[in-house]
Amino acid sequence: MSPPRKLHIKSYGCQMNVYDAQRMVDTLAPEGFVETASAEDADLVILNTCHIREKASEKIYSELGRLRAMKEEAALGGREVTIAVAGCVAQAEGEEIIRRAPVVDIVVGPQSYHHLPQLLARARRDGRALETEFPVEDKFGFLPPPKPDAIRARGISAFVTVQEGCDKFCTFCVVPYTRGAEVSRPVAKIIDDVKRLVDNGVREIMLIGQNVNAYHGEGPDGRPWPLGRLLDRLAEIPGVLRLRYSTSHPLDVEDSLIESHRDNPALMPFVHLPVQSGSDRILAAMNRRHTAGEYLEVIERFRRVRQDIAFSSDFIVGFPGETAEDFAATLALVTQIGYAAAYSFKYSPRPGTPAADMRETVSQPEMDERLERLQQLIDSQQSAFNLAAIGTTVDVLFERPARKEGQIVGRTAYLQPAHVMASSDIVGKVLPVRVESLERYSLLGHLAARPPLAAYPHESRMITGA
Ligand code: SAH
Ligand code: SF4
Ligand code: F3S
């Protein structure tokens, strides 16, 4: 048998790229590839790229410069290194990558990476290989399942793609072009994936999709199931302790999802619901197809059924035409809602999107200033949210030993890291923690002496006074 070849993947961008990178490892395992943490000793390096903002996609070319030096050095030592570019930049700019970066052997889009073994062979034969046409078949039908030891190495919490692509066409966004049209995977396939993960130690499942709550995969009854129903079905699988989903669009929040938040004890009360702006004028120009008021109503529907629910969001500042009043409306919306966390970005024009043709009206210094103010507001909300945990008892799913000897780290329902001194056999369990202090973004505490009083995890998960 030939010695295993080494594979290194560097991922940029969203959670789906993290998931895709794992599936690329699974796809290449039968070819004799094992993963390595360092690019230097790899025989195959894959850059799994993100196109969402200019900064993200330009990074790739400097990274390729570094890889070129590495590849040349390896060649001097008689070792051949293959370089592949995958992900959304590959999809959007495949031809350009081939032109600009001779070091690249393979370019493969996010819907085609199940063909990596064939592309490796083609690159060996022809020198280079490019595949960015959306294939007619669904890659999920062809991806080999992860091996049990790979699942175990990846930890307690796992991503599962349930929906991919987007039909919303927000005017600033490349995703509908790089990931293609919205597609949902059938319920039965997702159940199989989740069972395999749980059988190998996974306890928390994060369902992911570019527009995950538009999920409408075929159910066992042959009819489309909404996300809420899928979540309820997955909660029945023994060993599934926690369920999450991301990213949601405010327009697609169906009643079944709200009901799942009310009734499904495994579904965590933390929802990422991007709004982008608080100004109706800007929301319309972005083609978000809802107003700030309608977004608030959606938030209210969640809050009515789960008082302890918390939200996170994404924001863009400096969209073309954004005035001081528009930006003030964003600050007002954030103040009104009170987020547990949020991400904010400066608008970045993306080639091929409708907004790229709009006249940019916000100067860089103005954008910087708005971003700074928004981030300060979000930070203060996040700090207040974290500080409120001190003195309470919260349920924590323990994930792994922490860096400090004897300490174990886990996460609360709101994804706050929580550290306790304990033995490592608590990994994979949900246990109550009395929170004593906050160190940056981490909660520090000790295992509470008694188990949560409530019989239902739903109640025990609520932050309790004492
Ligand atoms: N599907 C998700 C967003 C995916 S992209 C949704 O509908 O919200 C993640 C975030 O990147 C977006 O929410 C947006 O805030 C930001 N983003 C997307 N395109 C951008 C652009 N051209 N410039 C700046 N930020 C952008
Ligand atoms: Fe992009 Fe809008 Fe689709 Fe989100 S909903 S992926 S921001 S087009
Ligand atoms: Fe980036 Fe593509 Fe994800 S553009 S955010 S990697 S869908």
XYZ file of C-alpha atoms and ligand atoms in Angstrom:
507
model
C 0.000 0.000 0.000
C 1.266 3.480 -0.782
C 1.767 5.802 2.197
C -1.139 8.159 2.908
C -1.043 11.463 1.116
C -1.532 14.564 3.219
C -4.330 17.048 2.729
C -4.552 20.539 4.167
C -7.706 22.660 3.833
C -7.902 26.313 4.748
C -11.453 27.610 4.979
C -12.696 31.174 4.832
C -16.198 32.612 5.174
C -19.308 31.057 6.587
C -20.242 27.912 8.488
C -21.160 26.164 5.283
C -17.572 26.443 4.118
C -16.465 24.797 7.372
C -18.943 22.003 6.715
C -17.908 21.694 3.054
C -14.251 21.425 4.095
C -15.125 18.459 6.300
C -16.994 16.833 3.443
C -13.991 17.379 1.166
C -11.900 15.473 3.702
C -14.525 12.689 3.660
C -14.501 12.701 -0.175
C -10.724 12.378 -0.345
C -10.343 9.803 2.463
C -11.088 6.849 0.120
C -8.323 8.237 -2.157
C -5.821 7.725 0.657
C -5.659 11.321 1.898
C -5.335 12.121 5.590
C -5.751 15.604 6.994
C -2.778 17.605 8.243
C -2.868 20.819 10.240
C 0.028 22.421 8.385
C 0.183 23.422 4.730
C 3.968 22.877 4.662
C 3.862 19.084 4.759
C 0.721 18.673 2.623
C 0.641 16.999 -0.800
C -2.674 18.674 -1.570
C -3.639 22.143 -0.311
C -7.214 23.336 -0.777
C -8.204 26.956 -0.224
C -11.933 26.931 0.472
C -12.740 30.519 -0.337
C -15.366 33.183 0.394
C -16.532 35.867 -2.044
C -18.877 37.788 0.229
C -16.744 40.934 0.591
C -13.799 42.231 -1.403
C -11.371 41.771 1.479
C -12.274 38.103 1.804
C -11.787 37.304 -1.844
C -8.620 39.367 -2.389
C -6.942 37.493 0.467
C -6.837 34.438 -1.768
C -4.322 35.894 -4.189
C -1.808 36.753 -1.457
C -2.288 33.298 0.027
C -1.638 31.796 -3.405
C 1.609 33.789 -3.580
C 2.771 32.095 -0.370
C 1.711 28.695 -1.651
C 3.662 29.240 -4.859
C 6.903 29.672 -2.898
C 6.051 26.579 -0.884
C 5.277 24.526 -3.963
C 8.532 25.565 -5.655
C 10.554 24.657 -2.592
C 8.880 21.248 -2.355
C 9.606 20.660 -6.055
C 13.337 21.283 -5.411
C 13.160 18.460 -2.884
C 11.442 16.241 -5.448
C 8.023 16.482 -3.832
C 4.962 17.395 -5.859
C 2.328 19.617 -4.259
C -1.126 20.120 -5.761
C -2.979 23.380 -5.125
C -6.761 23.616 -5.401
C -9.088 26.588 -5.009
C -12.619 25.693 -3.933
C -15.578 27.631 -2.551
C -17.316 30.803 -3.654
C -14.358 32.665 -5.210
C -13.697 29.579 -7.315
C -17.323 29.670 -8.430
C -17.360 33.410 -9.157
C -13.884 33.889 -10.628
C -12.703 30.453 -11.682
C -11.372 31.515 -15.085
C -9.644 34.534 -13.593
C -7.907 32.394 -10.969
C -6.607 30.106 -13.691
C -5.328 33.172 -15.601
C -3.892 35.098 -12.662
C -2.410 32.229 -10.655
C -0.481 29.591 -12.607
C 0.289 27.876 -9.291
C -3.320 26.646 -9.120
C -3.875 23.104 -10.416
C -7.579 22.702 -9.669
C -10.534 25.086 -9.426
C -13.764 23.611 -8.099
C -17.056 25.301 -7.190
C -19.106 24.633 -4.033
C -21.581 22.385 -5.862
C -18.920 20.208 -7.520
C -16.433 19.168 -4.858
C -17.727 15.588 -4.844
C -15.764 15.412 -8.139
C -12.424 16.175 -6.456
C -11.032 12.655 -7.062
C -11.772 12.933 -10.808
C -10.427 16.498 -10.898
C -7.166 15.336 -9.300
C -6.835 12.717 -12.017
C -7.689 15.238 -14.722
C -5.142 17.744 -13.372
C -2.492 15.003 -13.402
C -3.348 14.164 -16.976
C -3.944 17.641 -18.451
C -1.922 19.831 -16.094
C -4.943 21.736 -14.764
C -8.638 21.161 -14.119
C -11.557 23.565 -13.683
C -15.141 22.752 -12.771
C -17.530 25.572 -11.977
C -20.634 24.611 -13.944
C -23.401 23.683 -11.525
C -23.690 19.914 -11.965
C -27.081 18.396 -12.776
C -26.769 15.911 -9.926
C -26.934 16.783 -6.234
C -23.498 16.421 -4.647
C -25.021 15.047 -1.449
C -25.935 11.851 -3.263
C -22.238 11.273 -3.957
C -20.408 12.375 -0.823
C -19.094 9.418 1.172
C -20.218 9.519 4.819
C -17.647 10.706 7.351
C -15.680 7.956 9.086
C -16.493 7.383 12.782
C -13.039 8.534 13.913
C -13.365 11.705 11.805
C -16.707 12.477 13.459
C -15.221 11.904 16.922
C -12.236 14.123 16.159
C -14.573 16.953 15.131
C -16.190 17.139 18.552
C -19.512 17.375 20.340
C -21.148 19.911 18.067
C -21.611 19.324 14.326
C -22.971 21.164 11.303
C -25.400 19.509 8.919
C -26.343 21.256 5.668
C -30.099 20.963 5.152
C -30.637 23.688 2.585
C -28.310 25.389 0.173
C -28.428 28.327 -2.187
C -30.655 31.363 -2.117
C -33.484 32.819 -4.209
C -33.747 36.106 -2.314
C -31.343 38.196 -4.390
C -30.572 40.924 -1.906
C -29.002 43.578 -4.121
C -25.602 43.534 -2.355
C -25.113 39.773 -2.149
C -23.161 37.256 -4.238
C -24.585 34.123 -2.615
C -27.397 33.462 -5.140
C -24.714 33.473 -7.854
C -22.032 31.449 -6.057
C -24.248 28.859 -4.378
C -27.035 28.782 -6.918
C -30.771 28.331 -6.492
C -32.338 27.286 -3.233
C -32.417 23.512 -2.732
C -33.544 21.508 0.325
C -32.328 18.028 1.200
C -34.915 15.301 1.945
C -35.796 14.707 5.611
C -34.770 11.014 5.503
C -31.209 11.886 4.408
C -30.858 14.448 7.172
C -32.098 11.927 9.749
C -29.468 9.438 8.514
C -26.725 12.051 8.819
C -27.806 13.085 12.302
C -28.042 9.471 13.509
C -24.532 8.755 12.253
C -23.196 11.829 14.051
C -24.978 11.061 17.302
C -23.846 7.420 17.225
C -20.306 8.779 17.232
C -20.590 11.157 20.141
C -22.097 14.321 18.662
C -24.651 15.914 21.014
C -25.446 19.213 19.332
C -26.562 19.650 15.740
C -26.492 22.976 13.949
C -28.624 22.807 10.823
C -27.118 25.138 8.267
C -28.270 26.753 5.055
C -27.812 30.128 3.363
C -31.495 30.609 3.997
C -32.162 27.759 6.368
C -35.717 28.631 7.335
C -36.779 28.471 3.695
C -36.241 24.724 4.178
C -38.930 22.672 2.473
C -37.338 19.243 1.980
C -39.363 16.200 1.114
C -40.689 14.432 4.204
C -41.244 10.682 4.618
C -44.890 11.354 3.679
C -43.785 12.657 0.286
C -44.789 16.238 1.174
C -42.535 19.223 1.791
C -41.708 19.683 5.482
C -40.983 23.102 6.965
C -37.957 23.653 9.199
C -39.964 23.501 12.445
C -41.246 20.048 11.621
C -37.742 18.857 10.707
C -36.402 20.179 14.025
C -39.151 18.389 15.944
C -38.402 15.124 14.159
C -34.647 15.407 14.813
C -35.300 16.048 18.510
C -36.774 12.529 18.706
C -33.423 10.936 17.847
C -31.920 9.587 21.083
C -28.686 11.382 21.947
C -29.601 14.700 20.311
C -29.346 17.120 23.231
C -29.352 20.422 21.417
C -30.528 21.729 18.057
C -29.767 25.038 16.383
C -30.214 26.483 12.886
C -28.599 29.264 10.890
C -28.971 31.572 8.910
C -32.586 32.670 8.812
C -34.336 35.260 6.720
C -37.073 37.279 8.476
C -39.517 36.664 5.601
C -39.450 32.887 6.022
C -40.311 32.568 9.706
C -43.267 30.178 9.583
C -45.573 29.417 12.490
C -44.219 25.859 12.701
C -40.794 27.289 13.578
C -42.257 29.492 16.295
C -44.194 26.484 17.627
C -41.024 24.430 17.675
C -39.397 27.116 19.820
C -42.391 26.840 22.149
C -42.585 23.048 22.350
C -39.239 21.509 21.399
C -36.976 21.356 24.455
C -33.872 20.559 22.391
C -34.226 23.677 20.242
C -31.974 26.373 21.696
C -33.530 29.795 22.379
C -30.932 31.685 20.354
C -31.749 32.820 16.833
C -29.519 34.459 14.232
C -31.905 36.688 12.303
C -30.030 39.196 10.123
C -31.780 42.476 9.408
C -28.923 44.457 7.712
C -30.461 47.900 8.302
C -33.104 49.659 10.385
C -34.157 52.015 7.605
C -37.132 51.078 5.434
C -35.676 53.037 2.523
C -32.406 51.111 2.661
C -34.157 47.786 3.279
C -36.129 48.405 0.070
C -32.970 49.313 -1.869
C -31.383 46.133 -0.547
C -34.411 44.133 -1.746
C -34.833 42.629 1.717
C -38.607 42.710 1.114
C -39.622 43.665 4.640
C -39.710 46.823 6.733
C -38.091 47.433 10.115
C -41.562 47.240 11.660
C -42.211 43.844 10.098
C -38.866 42.610 11.410
C -39.859 43.752 14.906
C -43.117 41.827 14.553
C -41.182 38.666 13.715
C -39.015 39.183 16.812
C -42.183 39.613 18.863
C -43.634 36.329 17.590
C -40.559 34.506 18.919
C -40.579 36.393 22.195
C -44.237 35.668 22.847
C -43.534 31.911 23.025
C -40.085 31.994 24.659
C -39.359 34.882 27.012
C -35.753 33.741 27.376
C -35.054 33.819 23.638
C -32.094 35.911 22.453
C -31.169 37.175 18.998
C -28.131 37.935 16.932
C -27.993 39.743 13.603
C -25.885 41.000 10.713
C -25.660 44.644 9.642
C -24.241 46.472 6.662
C -23.269 50.128 7.058
C -22.693 52.511 4.172
C -24.974 50.866 1.633
C -25.333 53.202 -1.416
C -27.656 56.045 -0.478
C -27.492 55.479 3.293
C -27.978 58.885 4.947
C -27.290 59.915 8.528
C -31.038 59.448 9.204
C -30.993 55.930 7.736
C -28.062 55.041 9.927
C -29.779 56.538 12.961
C -32.734 54.240 12.226
C -30.356 51.263 12.377
C -29.039 52.387 15.772
C -32.617 52.888 16.964
C -33.629 49.393 15.868
C -30.624 47.839 17.622
C -31.443 49.809 20.767
C -35.056 48.712 20.632
C -34.291 45.014 20.148
C -31.253 44.461 22.363
C -29.061 41.791 20.795
C -26.970 39.160 22.524
C -24.457 39.462 19.684
C -24.234 40.856 16.149
C -21.854 41.183 13.233
C -21.499 44.397 11.298
C -19.735 45.064 8.043
C -18.864 47.972 5.815
C -20.660 47.723 2.498
C -18.441 46.173 -0.140
C -19.571 46.385 -3.781
C -19.520 42.956 -5.394
C -19.131 42.483 -9.137
C -22.301 41.268 -10.828
C -24.685 42.323 -8.047
C -27.320 45.035 -8.689
C -25.958 47.258 -5.900
C -22.571 47.386 -7.625
C -24.248 49.604 -10.243
C -25.641 52.002 -7.625
C -23.735 55.192 -6.946
C -21.826 54.929 -3.686
C -22.624 57.909 -1.503
C -20.966 57.127 1.816
C -17.284 58.033 2.090
C -14.799 55.643 3.681
C -14.306 57.834 6.782
C -18.103 58.037 7.202
C -18.374 54.276 6.843
C -15.618 53.777 9.410
C -17.349 56.108 11.798
C -20.740 54.420 11.401
C -19.231 50.975 11.793
C -17.441 52.075 14.957
C -20.622 53.530 16.476
C -22.705 50.492 15.607
C -20.097 48.095 16.960
C -19.853 50.062 20.193
C -23.597 49.796 20.665
C -23.605 46.073 19.867
C -20.618 45.472 22.185
C -22.364 47.213 25.041
C -25.458 45.065 24.490
C -23.366 41.920 24.329
C -21.517 42.845 27.539
C -24.774 43.560 29.334
C -26.156 40.226 28.152
C -23.066 38.350 29.367
C -22.904 40.221 32.676
C -26.525 39.297 33.354
C -25.458 35.641 33.557
C -23.304 36.267 36.639
C -24.989 34.881 39.741
C -27.364 32.678 37.770
C -27.363 28.938 37.095
C -27.281 27.994 33.442
C -27.162 24.725 31.553
C -23.892 24.101 29.735
C -23.108 21.463 27.127
C -19.491 20.535 27.799
C -17.314 20.209 24.712
C -13.645 19.607 25.578
C -10.781 20.200 27.990
C -9.828 23.877 28.018
C -6.306 25.222 27.678
C -5.941 25.572 31.454
C -5.104 22.277 33.172
C -8.168 20.658 34.782
C -10.614 23.074 33.185
C -13.434 21.945 30.885
C -15.142 24.299 28.453
C -18.664 24.142 27.132
C -21.345 26.452 25.833
C -24.532 27.887 27.203
C -27.776 27.974 25.244
C -26.574 31.341 23.880
C -23.220 29.967 22.715
C -21.343 31.763 25.484
C -18.218 29.771 26.359
C -18.387 28.563 29.976
C -15.409 27.184 31.943
C -15.449 25.004 35.059
C -12.879 22.889 36.902
C -14.090 19.310 36.521
C -13.119 15.883 35.290
C -13.211 15.301 31.554
C -16.016 12.738 31.811
C -18.484 15.642 31.758
C -17.694 16.179 28.054
C -20.861 15.518 26.041
C -23.185 16.218 28.971
C -25.468 19.131 29.721
C -24.975 20.189 33.347
C -26.010 23.206 35.398
C -23.289 25.728 36.115
C -23.346 28.453 38.696
C -21.779 31.457 36.957
C -19.383 33.468 39.133
C -17.577 35.814 36.813
C -16.926 36.899 33.288
C -13.511 36.918 31.648
C -13.759 38.753 28.321
C -16.476 36.740 26.569
C -16.171 33.606 28.747
C -18.270 32.697 31.743
C -16.406 31.195 34.697
C -18.195 29.146 37.316
C -18.543 25.795 39.009
C -20.800 22.808 38.518
C -23.934 23.449 40.501
C -24.378 21.017 43.373
C -27.864 19.980 42.397
C -29.296 19.069 39.018
C -31.820 21.510 37.577
C -35.088 21.179 39.487
C -37.308 21.249 36.450
C -38.237 17.925 34.917
C -38.130 19.378 31.431
C -34.896 20.576 29.878
C -36.971 23.384 28.393
C -37.426 24.888 31.851
C -34.032 23.995 33.212
C -32.447 25.850 30.347
C -34.007 29.118 31.359
C -31.632 31.339 33.234
C -32.768 31.071 36.830
C -32.224 33.569 39.597
C -30.542 31.415 42.210
N -27.903 34.353 4.204
C -27.566 35.334 5.131
C -26.309 36.118 4.820
C -25.106 35.484 4.307
S -23.757 36.569 4.087
C -28.695 36.318 5.244
O -29.616 36.316 4.494
O -28.626 37.181 6.074
C -23.413 37.088 5.739
C -23.491 38.563 5.930
O -22.515 39.225 5.163
C -24.791 39.187 5.478
O -25.809 39.024 6.419
C -24.405 40.626 5.301
O -24.537 41.346 6.506
C -22.937 40.552 4.933
N -22.742 40.883 3.524
C -23.197 40.216 2.456
N -22.857 40.855 1.315
C -22.149 41.951 1.692
C -21.548 43.030 0.977
N -21.596 43.104 -0.351
N -20.907 43.991 1.693
C -20.866 43.927 3.033
N -21.427 42.942 3.754
C -22.074 41.974 3.095
Fe -27.546 36.874 0.402
Fe -29.907 37.929 0.879
Fe -29.712 35.385 0.188
Fe -28.871 36.158 2.568
S -30.990 36.239 1.832
S -27.817 34.813 1.155
S -28.059 38.188 2.156
S -29.220 37.129 -1.101
Fe -18.740 33.363 1.698
Fe -19.831 31.705 0.023
Fe -20.333 31.488 2.574
S -19.475 33.824 -0.328
S -20.234 33.594 3.255
S -18.401 31.195 1.630
S -21.761 31.141 0.922
